[in-house]
Amino acid sequence: MNASPSQSVPAAGSARFEALRTLVGRPFPAVMGVLNITPDSFSDGGAFTVPAQALARARAMIAEGVDIIDIGAESTRPYKGARPVTAAEELARLKPVLPEVVALGVPVSIDSMKAEVVAFALAQGAAIANDVWGLQGDAGMAPLIAARGAPVIVMHNRDSVDPAIDIVADMKAFFLRSLDVAAKAGIARDKIVLDPGIGFGKTVEQSMTALARLRELDMFGLPILVGASRKRFIASVSPSEPSERLAGSIAAHLIAAQRGARIIRTHDVAETLQALRVAHAIESKP
């Protein structure tokens, strides 16, 4: 598929593409709610594969106060077992759902590693591209995003886990490569958000190290997104199944916010938003 801009796509700099800039400038982090329309995501796979269920979940998150809805139609689960799907299958899952979610009025991000899928989503009104391979997977991704003028979340990832490496040094090197790709494609720097990729290509210890040393990513001068929701490192501290990790997720996300994260990606919108607001209210007191 040709991922060049079509006449139906709003011009670069349109209001929907400016929403992210406003959200990351608030005094406490924006909350991104996860909407997986997949059968095999690690936490809620299969729960929202029926379009009516997915739309009901989107409406529920909006009622809870979500700032961004992140839709994914291919599992990118950070553990083994995810089944790759074709672009055609991913699009088939998205087409009955994504336009309807966009119509609800909350900014939508498209969680996909395929430029063809991102092109469709942006044409349907999605406001943000979320690439789990940080512009280093699909060679068409960066040129597409540049042409559309869309913001992009650049996530750190690895093909394999290496317990011996300094994971933060690896993240910094990865982001330098991603930013070089972005610059060469013409993506404006102020449209980029960095994501340390908690759980992706990392041991549980490395995931916790990435959170503990999050401030080191300040060197890039870009907003940071953290998605620690229900991740496996929580169970390494307190044995639990994904659905039992709410408290651990909130603990990780509050620490991430204290260390400068401007967006928190979560399965549990109401609880996370409450925790962030209460923490901010306390920290704002003299």
Short mmCIF file of N, CA and C in Angstrom, two decimals, residues 11 15 18 35 40 47 51 53 59 70 72 107 112 140 158 213 234 236 253 257 260 265 274 282:
data_model
loop_
_atom_site.label_atom_id
_atom_site.label_comp_id
_atom_site.label_asym_id
_atom_site.label_seq_id
_atom_site.Cartn_x
_atom_site.Cartn_y
_atom_site.Cartn_z
N ALA A 11 -4.66 18.58 6.94
CA ALA A 11 -3.33 19.14 6.76
C ALA A 11 -2.51 19.01 8.02
N ALA A 15 -5.75 20.63 14.34
CA ALA A 15 -5.97 20.67 15.79
C ALA A 15 -5.78 19.31 16.45
N GLU A 18 -2.38 18.62 17.52
CA GLU A 18 -1.85 19.49 18.57
C GLU A 18 -2.31 19.05 19.95
N LEU A 35 -6.74 -0.05 24.76
CA LEU A 35 -7.87 -0.75 24.15
C LEU A 35 -7.30 -1.77 23.17
N ASP A 40 -5.08 -12.12 21.85
CA ASP A 40 -3.93 -12.70 22.54
C ASP A 40 -3.06 -11.71 23.30
N ALA A 47 -10.99 -9.89 25.29
CA ALA A 47 -12.08 -9.22 26.01
C ALA A 47 -12.82 -8.21 25.14
N PRO A 51 -16.70 -5.67 18.17
CA PRO A 51 -16.73 -4.21 18.09
C PRO A 51 -17.59 -3.55 19.16
N GLN A 53 -18.19 -4.53 22.15
CA GLN A 53 -17.46 -4.58 23.42
C GLN A 53 -16.34 -3.54 23.45
N ARG A 59 -16.05 3.96 25.65
CA ARG A 59 -16.96 4.89 26.33
C ARG A 59 -16.75 4.88 27.84
N ASP A 70 -5.56 4.35 23.31
CA ASP A 70 -4.54 3.71 22.48
C ASP A 70 -5.09 2.38 21.97
N GLY A 72 -4.88 -1.00 19.77
CA GLY A 72 -3.97 -1.95 19.14
C GLY A 72 -4.73 -3.15 18.61
N PRO A 107 -8.74 12.08 21.83
CA PRO A 107 -7.62 11.72 20.94
C PRO A 107 -7.33 10.23 20.96
N SER A 112 0.67 0.40 16.42
CA SER A 112 0.99 -0.53 15.33
C SER A 112 2.43 -0.35 14.90
N GLY A 140 8.94 2.38 6.15
CA GLY A 140 7.98 3.36 5.68
C GLY A 140 7.36 4.20 6.78
N ARG A 158 13.98 -4.38 21.88
CA ARG A 158 15.13 -5.21 21.51
C ARG A 158 14.63 -6.52 20.94
N ARG A 213 15.84 4.80 36.79
CA ARG A 213 16.76 5.76 36.17
C ARG A 213 16.10 6.58 35.06
N ILE A 234 6.15 -6.72 38.07
CA ILE A 234 5.37 -6.58 39.31
C ILE A 234 5.26 -7.93 40.00
N SER A 236 7.34 -10.30 39.85
CA SER A 236 8.64 -10.73 40.38
C SER A 236 8.86 -10.20 41.80
N HIS A 253 3.69 3.60 38.36
CA HIS A 253 3.32 4.80 37.61
C HIS A 253 3.50 6.07 38.44
N ALA A 257 5.88 9.11 37.36
CA ALA A 257 5.45 10.51 37.34
C ALA A 257 6.41 11.38 38.14
N GLY A 260 9.36 12.28 36.14
CA GLY A 260 9.19 13.11 34.96
C GLY A 260 8.32 12.59 33.84
N ARG A 265 0.47 5.13 30.45
CA ARG A 265 -0.37 4.22 29.66
C ARG A 265 -0.83 3.09 30.57
N GLN A 274 -6.97 8.78 39.49
CA GLN A 274 -7.15 9.21 40.88
C GLN A 274 -5.81 9.27 41.61
N ILE A 282 -0.99 16.53 46.70
CA ILE A 282 -0.13 16.50 47.89
C ILE A 282 1.19 17.19 47.62
#
